[in-house]
Amino acid sequence: MTSPNAALQIDDLHKSFGGLHVIQGVNFTVAPGERRLLLGPNGAGKTTLFNLIAGDLKPTAGQIRLADEDVSDLPTFRRAARGIGRTFQILTLFSRESVIGNVIMALLGGRSQRWKPYGAVAKDPALRREALDVLARVRLDTLADRPVAETSYGEKRRLEIAMALAQAPRILLLDEPLAGLSKEERGTVSALLAELPRDLTILMIEHDMDVALAFAEKIALLHYGRLIVDGTREEVIADPRTREAYLAQ
Ligand SMILES: Nc1ncnc2c1ncn2[C@@H]1O[C@H](COP(=O)(O)OP(=O)(O)OP(=O)(O)O)[C@@H](O)[C@H]1O
Ligand SMILES: [Mg+2]
């Protein structure tokens, strides 16, 4: 059934890699503005689910709706244009470019200017200002001209979030944004995530339970490609299946 007000709705989604049935009939609805956490043990299929939502993988069966539009057959760039933004579990930055250069490329991603020579476009003061505004949201504006190769791991993680934000998504998919960060960096990233505007819907995969639980209002637990628990934070924590499948790891 279609929920008329859902930001994202997934119906009976399946994905197999050869004989490996990684996503096994997932049904899932995310309301506009919601902060939803996707939990699950290693190999449960969480990143695969993100790849299916973003369009990097084609489902074997099932449907994905973004704000009432069926996007199941759209390629990644068209889904991005309709408002799906994401970060990756493994960083995908242009490390020879500057911090601001990466954001400018992300800003250009959806615009006609991208066909002009990059060197000329990158000097455009309006574009630079816009990129600095995005960098300020992740507290990287003071490092704008530093080559990415010379930034810390935590700064690279924040830059990746900036690049996703640059495309003004309606729904943001964050794949373990805190993985590998120091305690201090985790604090910085969770604070900036908490500041993101409520018209942005966020779906986050995260293993750091303290940060994740502080962030999420609703939680879905994926186990061997099935959502075995899906509800409010309190419901999911109280459910014995959560302990069995996840916390006992
Ligand atoms: N392109 C692929 N081809 C074949 N198998 C794949 C592919 N991508 C993922 N898998 C398999 O699908 C299963 C789920 O992988 P996935 O990366 O989605 O898990 P995950 O829940 O994100 O795990 P983690 O917590 O370790 O990131 C794993 O068994 C993985 O080996
Ligand atoms: Mg993963």
Coordinates of N, CA and C and ligand atoms in Angstrom, one line a residue, residues 46-47 89 175-176 205, ligand 2:
K46 N 22.9 -3.9 4.7 CA 22.6 -2.5 4.9 C 23.1 -1.6 3.8
T47 N 24.4 -1.8 3.4 CA 25.0 -1.0 2.3 C 24.3 -1.4 1.0
Q89 N 30.4 4.2 2.7 CA 31.1 3.6 3.8 C 32.6 3.8 3.5
D175 N 26.1 6.3 5.3 CA 26.6 5.0 5.6 C 27.8 5.0 6.6
E176 N 27.5 4.8 7.8 CA 28.5 4.8 8.9 C 29.4 6.0 8.9
I205 N 23.1 4.5 8.6 CA 23.6 3.3 9.1 C 24.7 3.6 10.1
Ligands
MG2 MG 28.0 -1.7 5.0

